[in-house]
Coordinates of C-alpha atoms in Angstrom, one line a residue:
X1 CA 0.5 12.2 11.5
X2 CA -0.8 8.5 11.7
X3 CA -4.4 8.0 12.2
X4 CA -5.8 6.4 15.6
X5 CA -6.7 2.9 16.2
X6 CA -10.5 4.3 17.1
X7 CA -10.3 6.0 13.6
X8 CA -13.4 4.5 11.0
X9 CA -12.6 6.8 8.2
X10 CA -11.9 5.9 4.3
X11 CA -8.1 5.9 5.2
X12 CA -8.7 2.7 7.7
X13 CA -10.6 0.7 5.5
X14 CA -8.4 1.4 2.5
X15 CA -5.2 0.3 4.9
X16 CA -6.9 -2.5 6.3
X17 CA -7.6 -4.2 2.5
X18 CA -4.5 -2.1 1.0
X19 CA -6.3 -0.1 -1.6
X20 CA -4.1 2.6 -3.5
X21 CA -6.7 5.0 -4.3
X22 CA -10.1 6.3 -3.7
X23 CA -11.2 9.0 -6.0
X24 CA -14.5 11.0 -5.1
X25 CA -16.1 12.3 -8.3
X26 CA -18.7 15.1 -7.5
X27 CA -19.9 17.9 -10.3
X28 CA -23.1 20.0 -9.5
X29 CA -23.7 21.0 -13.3
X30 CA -24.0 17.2 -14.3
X31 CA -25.5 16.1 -10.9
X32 CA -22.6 13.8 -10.5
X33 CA -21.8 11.7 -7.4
X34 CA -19.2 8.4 -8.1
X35 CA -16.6 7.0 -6.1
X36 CA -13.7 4.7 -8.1
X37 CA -11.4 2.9 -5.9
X38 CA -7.9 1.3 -7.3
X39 CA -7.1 -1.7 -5.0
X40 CA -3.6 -2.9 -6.5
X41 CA -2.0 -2.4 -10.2
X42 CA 0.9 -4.4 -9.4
X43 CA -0.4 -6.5 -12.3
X44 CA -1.6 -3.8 -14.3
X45 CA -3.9 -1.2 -14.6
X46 CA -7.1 -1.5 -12.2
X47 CA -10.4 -2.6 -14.4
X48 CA -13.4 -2.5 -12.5
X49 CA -17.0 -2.4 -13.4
X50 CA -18.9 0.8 -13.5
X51 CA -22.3 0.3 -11.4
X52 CA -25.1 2.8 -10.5
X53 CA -27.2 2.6 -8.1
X54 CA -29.1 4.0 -5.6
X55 CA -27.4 3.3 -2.5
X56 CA -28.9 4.8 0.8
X57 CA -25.5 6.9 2.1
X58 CA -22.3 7.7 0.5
X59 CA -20.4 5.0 3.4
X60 CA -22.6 2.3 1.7
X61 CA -20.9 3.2 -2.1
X62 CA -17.6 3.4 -0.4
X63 CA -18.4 0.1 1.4
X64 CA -19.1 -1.6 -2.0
X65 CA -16.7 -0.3 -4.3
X66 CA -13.8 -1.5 -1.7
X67 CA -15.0 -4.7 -1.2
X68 CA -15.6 -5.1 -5.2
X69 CA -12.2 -3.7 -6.7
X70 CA -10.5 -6.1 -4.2
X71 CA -12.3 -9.0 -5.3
X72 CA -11.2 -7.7 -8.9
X73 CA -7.5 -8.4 -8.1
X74 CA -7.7 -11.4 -6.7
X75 CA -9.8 -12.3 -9.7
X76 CA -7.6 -11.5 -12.3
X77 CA -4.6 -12.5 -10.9
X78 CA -5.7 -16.1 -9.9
X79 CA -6.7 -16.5 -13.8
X80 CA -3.3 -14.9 -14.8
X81 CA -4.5 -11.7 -16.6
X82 CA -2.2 -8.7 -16.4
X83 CA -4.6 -6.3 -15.1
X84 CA -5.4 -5.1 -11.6
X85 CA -8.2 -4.5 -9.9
X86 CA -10.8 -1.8 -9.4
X87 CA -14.2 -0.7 -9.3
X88 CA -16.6 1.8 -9.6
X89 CA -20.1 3.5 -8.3
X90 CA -21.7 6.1 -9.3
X91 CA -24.7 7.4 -6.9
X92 CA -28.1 7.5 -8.4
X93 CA -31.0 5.7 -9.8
X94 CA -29.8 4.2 -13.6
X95 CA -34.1 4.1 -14.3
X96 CA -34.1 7.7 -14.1
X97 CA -31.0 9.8 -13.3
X98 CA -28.8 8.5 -15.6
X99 CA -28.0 10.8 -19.4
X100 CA -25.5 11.0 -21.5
X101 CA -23.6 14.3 -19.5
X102 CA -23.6 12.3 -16.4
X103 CA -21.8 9.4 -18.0
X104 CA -19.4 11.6 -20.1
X105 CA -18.7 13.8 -17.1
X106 CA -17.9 10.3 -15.1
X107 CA -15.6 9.7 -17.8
X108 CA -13.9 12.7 -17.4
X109 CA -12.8 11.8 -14.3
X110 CA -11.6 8.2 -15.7
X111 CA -9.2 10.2 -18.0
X112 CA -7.7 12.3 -15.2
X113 CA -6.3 9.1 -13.7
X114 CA -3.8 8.8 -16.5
X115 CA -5.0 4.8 -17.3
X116 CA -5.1 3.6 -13.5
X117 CA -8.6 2.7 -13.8
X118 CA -10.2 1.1 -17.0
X119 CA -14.1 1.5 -16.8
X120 CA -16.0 -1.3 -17.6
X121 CA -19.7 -2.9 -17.4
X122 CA -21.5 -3.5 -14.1
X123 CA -25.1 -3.5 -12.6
X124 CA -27.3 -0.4 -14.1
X125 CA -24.7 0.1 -16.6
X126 CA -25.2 -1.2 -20.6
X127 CA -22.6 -1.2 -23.6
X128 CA -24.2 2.3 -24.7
X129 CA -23.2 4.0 -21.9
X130 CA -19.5 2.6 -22.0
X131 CA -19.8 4.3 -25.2
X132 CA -20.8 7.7 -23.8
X133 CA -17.7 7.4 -21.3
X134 CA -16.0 6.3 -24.3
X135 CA -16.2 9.7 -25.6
X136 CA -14.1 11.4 -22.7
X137 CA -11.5 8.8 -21.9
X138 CA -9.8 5.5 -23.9
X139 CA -9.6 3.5 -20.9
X140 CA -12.8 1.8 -21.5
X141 CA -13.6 -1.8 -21.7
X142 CA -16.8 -3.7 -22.8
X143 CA -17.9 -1.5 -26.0
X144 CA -19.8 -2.8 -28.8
X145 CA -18.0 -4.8 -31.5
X146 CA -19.1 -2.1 -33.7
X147 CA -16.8 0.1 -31.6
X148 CA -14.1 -2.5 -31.9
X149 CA -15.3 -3.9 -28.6
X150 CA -15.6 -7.4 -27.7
X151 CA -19.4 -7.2 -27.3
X152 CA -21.7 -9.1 -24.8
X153 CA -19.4 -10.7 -22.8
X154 CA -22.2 -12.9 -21.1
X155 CA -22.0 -16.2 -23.2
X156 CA -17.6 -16.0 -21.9
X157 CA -19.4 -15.9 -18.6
X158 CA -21.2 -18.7 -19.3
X159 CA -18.6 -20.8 -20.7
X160 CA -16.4 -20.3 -17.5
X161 CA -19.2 -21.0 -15.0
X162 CA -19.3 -24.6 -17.9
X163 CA -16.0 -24.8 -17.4
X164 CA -15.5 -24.2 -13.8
X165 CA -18.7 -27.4 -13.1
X166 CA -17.0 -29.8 -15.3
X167 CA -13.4 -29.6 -13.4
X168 CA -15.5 -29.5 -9.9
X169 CA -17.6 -32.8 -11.3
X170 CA -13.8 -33.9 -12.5
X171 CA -12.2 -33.4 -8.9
X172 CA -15.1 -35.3 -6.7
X173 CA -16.7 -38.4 -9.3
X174 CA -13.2 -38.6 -11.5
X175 CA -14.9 -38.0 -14.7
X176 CA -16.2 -34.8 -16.2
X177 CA -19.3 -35.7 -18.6
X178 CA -22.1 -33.3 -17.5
X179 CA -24.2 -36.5 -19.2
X180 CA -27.3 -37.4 -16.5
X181 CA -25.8 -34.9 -14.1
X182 CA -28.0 -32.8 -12.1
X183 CA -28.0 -29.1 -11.8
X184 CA -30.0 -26.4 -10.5
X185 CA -29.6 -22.7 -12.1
X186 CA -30.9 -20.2 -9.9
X187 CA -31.7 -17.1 -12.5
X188 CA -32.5 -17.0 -15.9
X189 CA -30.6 -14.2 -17.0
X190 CA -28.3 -13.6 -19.8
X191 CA -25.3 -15.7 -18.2
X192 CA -28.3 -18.2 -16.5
X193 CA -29.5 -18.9 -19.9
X194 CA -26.2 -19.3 -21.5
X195 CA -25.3 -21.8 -19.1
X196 CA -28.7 -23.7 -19.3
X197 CA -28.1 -23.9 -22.8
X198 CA -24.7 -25.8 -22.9
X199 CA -25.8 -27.9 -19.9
X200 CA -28.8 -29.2 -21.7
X201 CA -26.7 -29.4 -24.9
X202 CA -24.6 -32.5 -23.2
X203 CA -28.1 -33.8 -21.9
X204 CA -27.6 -32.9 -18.0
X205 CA -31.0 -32.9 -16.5
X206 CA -31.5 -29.2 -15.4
X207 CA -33.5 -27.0 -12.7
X208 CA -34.3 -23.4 -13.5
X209 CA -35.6 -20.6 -10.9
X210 CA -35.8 -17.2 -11.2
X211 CA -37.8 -14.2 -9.1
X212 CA -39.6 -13.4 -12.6
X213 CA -41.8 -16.0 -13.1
X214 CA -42.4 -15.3 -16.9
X215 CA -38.9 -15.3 -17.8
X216 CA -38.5 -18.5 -15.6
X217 CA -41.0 -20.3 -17.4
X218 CA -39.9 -19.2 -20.6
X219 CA -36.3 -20.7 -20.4
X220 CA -37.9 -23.5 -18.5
X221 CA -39.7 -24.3 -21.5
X222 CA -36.8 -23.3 -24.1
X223 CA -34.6 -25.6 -23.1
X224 CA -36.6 -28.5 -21.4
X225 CA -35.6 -27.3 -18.3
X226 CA -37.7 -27.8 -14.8
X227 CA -39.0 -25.0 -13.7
X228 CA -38.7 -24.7 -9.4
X229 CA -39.6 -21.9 -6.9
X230 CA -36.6 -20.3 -5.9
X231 CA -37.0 -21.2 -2.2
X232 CA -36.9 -25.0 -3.1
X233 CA -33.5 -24.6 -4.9
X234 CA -31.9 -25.3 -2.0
X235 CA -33.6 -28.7 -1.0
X236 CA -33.2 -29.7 -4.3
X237 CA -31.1 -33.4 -4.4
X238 CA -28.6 -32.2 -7.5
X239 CA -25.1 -32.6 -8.1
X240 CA -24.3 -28.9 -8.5
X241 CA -25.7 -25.5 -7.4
X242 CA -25.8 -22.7 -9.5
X243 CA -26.1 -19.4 -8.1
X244 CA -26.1 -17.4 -11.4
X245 CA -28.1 -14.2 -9.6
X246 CA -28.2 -12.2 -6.4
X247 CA -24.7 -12.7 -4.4
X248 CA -25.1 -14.3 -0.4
X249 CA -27.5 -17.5 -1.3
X250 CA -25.1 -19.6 0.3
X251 CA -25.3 -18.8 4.3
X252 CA -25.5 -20.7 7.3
X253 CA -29.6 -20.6 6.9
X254 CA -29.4 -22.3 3.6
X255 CA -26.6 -24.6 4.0
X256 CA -28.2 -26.2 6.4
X257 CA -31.1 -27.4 3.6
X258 CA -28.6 -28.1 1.1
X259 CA -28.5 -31.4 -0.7
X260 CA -26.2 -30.5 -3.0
X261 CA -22.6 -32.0 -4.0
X262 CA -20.9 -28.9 -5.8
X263 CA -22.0 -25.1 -6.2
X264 CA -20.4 -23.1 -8.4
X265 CA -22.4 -20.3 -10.4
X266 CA -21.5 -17.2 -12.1
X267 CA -23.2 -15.0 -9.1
X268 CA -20.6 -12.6 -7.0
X269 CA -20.0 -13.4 -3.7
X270 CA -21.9 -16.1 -3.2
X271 CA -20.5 -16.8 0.2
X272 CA -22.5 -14.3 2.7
X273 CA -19.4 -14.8 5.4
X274 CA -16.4 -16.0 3.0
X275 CA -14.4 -17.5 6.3
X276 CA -18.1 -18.8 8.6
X277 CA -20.3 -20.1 5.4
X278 CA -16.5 -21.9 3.5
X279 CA -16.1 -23.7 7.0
X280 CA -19.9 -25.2 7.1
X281 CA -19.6 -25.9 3.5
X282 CA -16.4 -27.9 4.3
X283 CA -18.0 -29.8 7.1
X284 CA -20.9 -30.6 5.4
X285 CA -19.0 -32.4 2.6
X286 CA -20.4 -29.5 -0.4
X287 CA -17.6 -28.5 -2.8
X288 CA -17.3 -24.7 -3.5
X289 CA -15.9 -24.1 -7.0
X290 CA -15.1 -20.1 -6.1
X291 CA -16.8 -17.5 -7.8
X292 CA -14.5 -15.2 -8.3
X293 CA -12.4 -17.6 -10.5
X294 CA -15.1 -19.6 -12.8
X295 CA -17.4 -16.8 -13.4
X296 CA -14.0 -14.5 -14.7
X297 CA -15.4 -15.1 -18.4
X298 CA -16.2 -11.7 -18.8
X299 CA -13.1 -10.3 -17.4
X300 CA -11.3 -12.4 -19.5
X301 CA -13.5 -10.8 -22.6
X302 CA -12.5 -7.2 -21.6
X303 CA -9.0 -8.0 -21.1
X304 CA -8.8 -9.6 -24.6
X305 CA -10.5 -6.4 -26.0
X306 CA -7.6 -4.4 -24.4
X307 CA -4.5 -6.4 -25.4
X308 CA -6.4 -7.2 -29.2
X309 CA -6.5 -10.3 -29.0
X310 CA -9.1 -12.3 -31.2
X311 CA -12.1 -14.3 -30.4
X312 CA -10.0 -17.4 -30.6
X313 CA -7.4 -16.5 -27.8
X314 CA -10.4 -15.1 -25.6
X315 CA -11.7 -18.7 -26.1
X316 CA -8.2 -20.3 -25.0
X317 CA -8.1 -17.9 -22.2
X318 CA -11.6 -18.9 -20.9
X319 CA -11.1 -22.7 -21.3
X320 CA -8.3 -22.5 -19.3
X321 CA -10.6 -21.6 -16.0
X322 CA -10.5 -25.7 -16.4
X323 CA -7.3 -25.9 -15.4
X324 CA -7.0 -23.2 -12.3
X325 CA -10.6 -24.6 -11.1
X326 CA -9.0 -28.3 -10.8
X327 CA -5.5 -26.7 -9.1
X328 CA -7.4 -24.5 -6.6
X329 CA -9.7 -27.6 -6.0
X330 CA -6.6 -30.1 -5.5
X331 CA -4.7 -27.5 -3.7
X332 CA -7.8 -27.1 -1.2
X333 CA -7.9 -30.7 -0.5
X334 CA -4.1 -31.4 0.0
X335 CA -3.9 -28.3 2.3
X336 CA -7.3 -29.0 4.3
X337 CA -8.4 -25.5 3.8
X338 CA -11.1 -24.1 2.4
X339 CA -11.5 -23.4 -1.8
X340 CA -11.8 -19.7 -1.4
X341 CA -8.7 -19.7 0.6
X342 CA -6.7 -21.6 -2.0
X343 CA -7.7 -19.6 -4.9
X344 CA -7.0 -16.3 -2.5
X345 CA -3.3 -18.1 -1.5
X346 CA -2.8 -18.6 -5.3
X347 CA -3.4 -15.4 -6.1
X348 CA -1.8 -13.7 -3.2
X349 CA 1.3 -15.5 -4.6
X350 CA 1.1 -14.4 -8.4
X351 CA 0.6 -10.8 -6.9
X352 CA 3.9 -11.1 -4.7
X353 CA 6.1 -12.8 -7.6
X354 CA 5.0 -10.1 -10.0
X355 CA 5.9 -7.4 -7.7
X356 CA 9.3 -8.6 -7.7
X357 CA 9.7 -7.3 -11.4
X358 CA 7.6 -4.3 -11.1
X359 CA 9.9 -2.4 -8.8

């Protein structure tokens, strides 16, 4: 029996985006509560990351973990890795609820898909507890290299985000050289500070922000950054915009403050409204490298560490962000739509082609 058109339960929202499976992991013993959602494996098994957090209702976890594993296809199939996507939350505080049982009896529940979901890192989650998970299933990604991991996949983040400014600063001056360019990082973190560092390496003059002053002034100071509040970041005349923290900093509020030429930044979803916020950025004349493509470093890391591929192919794999950047870009401007919508078009038609051969 079909569901109704008034229906607002798990089933519509997992027809409306086409998701294959939502898994509901609960175990009193442990304390448990996760949810892992498997958008589409036509191009392989699902990875997702694992995040825990402390969200306010269970519809808030299912909200997030739908929304994130079907960014994670369109991610990985716009940079040509053979993986689907996927994602997963489990329900608690990571400060103080989360133990090694939890994490092991999460991974349980990995195992018992059979390889359709490969766990991986996410907010409130850390190499050592990919190693706990690690102890009750194989389909983990993200371990320590003393696991036979690829380690912290941050500075691959980095190198995409790099990579990703230098074909946007390609596509609308004609030349790449980050040389006297202008950029403003918003957060400091590990990716933030990866990024500073190669910017300032090729001598572009640089703007740092972050919500913890310490750490902002720190970096600031590392790398002879300028150090800027984060609420001027957006008034700031620059060539690129970096959004390297929290996701939705580019809205209609501050677009409209924006003096910016590019943004691209290693933050997810960086677009509040992906179809409103891509429209104003188009009229206003800002270039949008999208997120989901130039900050797939990491992906790219995990997806190595799962096909065994060395540090030098993960490298050739990362650089090549170059490329796709510069074809979603040109395809954006020959079509007169907006760059998310390319990259999504792009994708959407690597997903279709494959599924030709996976029947």
């Amino acid at each position: 029996m079909a569901v109704s058109a008034n229906d607002h339960s798990s089933f519509k929202l997992m027809g409306q985006f086409g998701h294959q499976q939502l898994v509901f992991c609960n175990d009193s013993a442990t304390g448990l509560q996760a949810i892992i959602a498997v958008h589409d494996t036509t191009l392989g098994p699902a990875i997702g990351g694992v995040r825990m957090l402390p969200y306010t209702n269970v519809d808030e976890a299912i909200d997030d973990v739908l929304r994130l594993s079907r960014g994670m296809t369109y991610k990985t199939a716009v940079t040509g890795i053979n993986l689907g996507g996927g994602n997963a939350a489990i329900i608690g505080d990571h400060r103080t609820q989360k133990s090694e049982v939890l994490l092991r009896r999460f991974g349980q529940f990995v195992d018992r898909l059979n390889g359709a979901f490969i766990a991986s890192l996410d907010i409130g989650t850390s190499p050592r507890d990919m190693e706990y998970i690690h102890m009750e299933t194989n389909h983990v990604a993200g371990l320590p290299k003393s696991l036979g991991g690829s380690g912290d996949s941050s500075p691959f983040t980095a190198k995409g985000v790099y990579y990703g400014i230098k074909a946007a600063l390609k596509e609308l001056y004609g030349n790449d050289s980050l040389a006297g360019r202008t950029i403003s990082v918003q957060g400091a973190g590990n990716v933030g500070e990866h990024l500073i560092a190669m910017l300032r390496e090729e001598n572009a003059k640089v703007y740092v922000s972050d919500i913890v002053e310490d750490r902002m002034i720190e970096v600031a100071n590392k790398y002879k950054a300028v150090a800027v509040s984060n609420n001027d970041m957006y008034t700031l005349d620059v060539d690129v915009y970096a959004p390297c923290a929290l996701g939705g900093t580019v809205n209609k509020d501050t677009i409209s403050k924006m003096r910016c030429r590019i943004i691209a930044g290693s933050a997810n979803n960086q677009l509040r409204n992906e179809e409103e916020d891509g429209q104003l950025l188009m009229e206003k004349g800002i270039l949008y490298a999208p997120d989901y493509l130039i900050n797939a470093g990491g992906l790219i890391s995990c997806y190595s560490e799962i096909a065994g591929y060395g540090i030098s192919r993960t490298a050739e794999l990362t650089e090549n962000i170059y490329d796709v950047t510069r074809s979603v870009l040109r395809k954006a401007i020959d079509e007169r739509i907006a760059p998310y919508q390319a990259a999504n078009r792009i994708a959407e038609s690597r997903i279709a082609a494959m599924g030709k051969i996976k029947k």
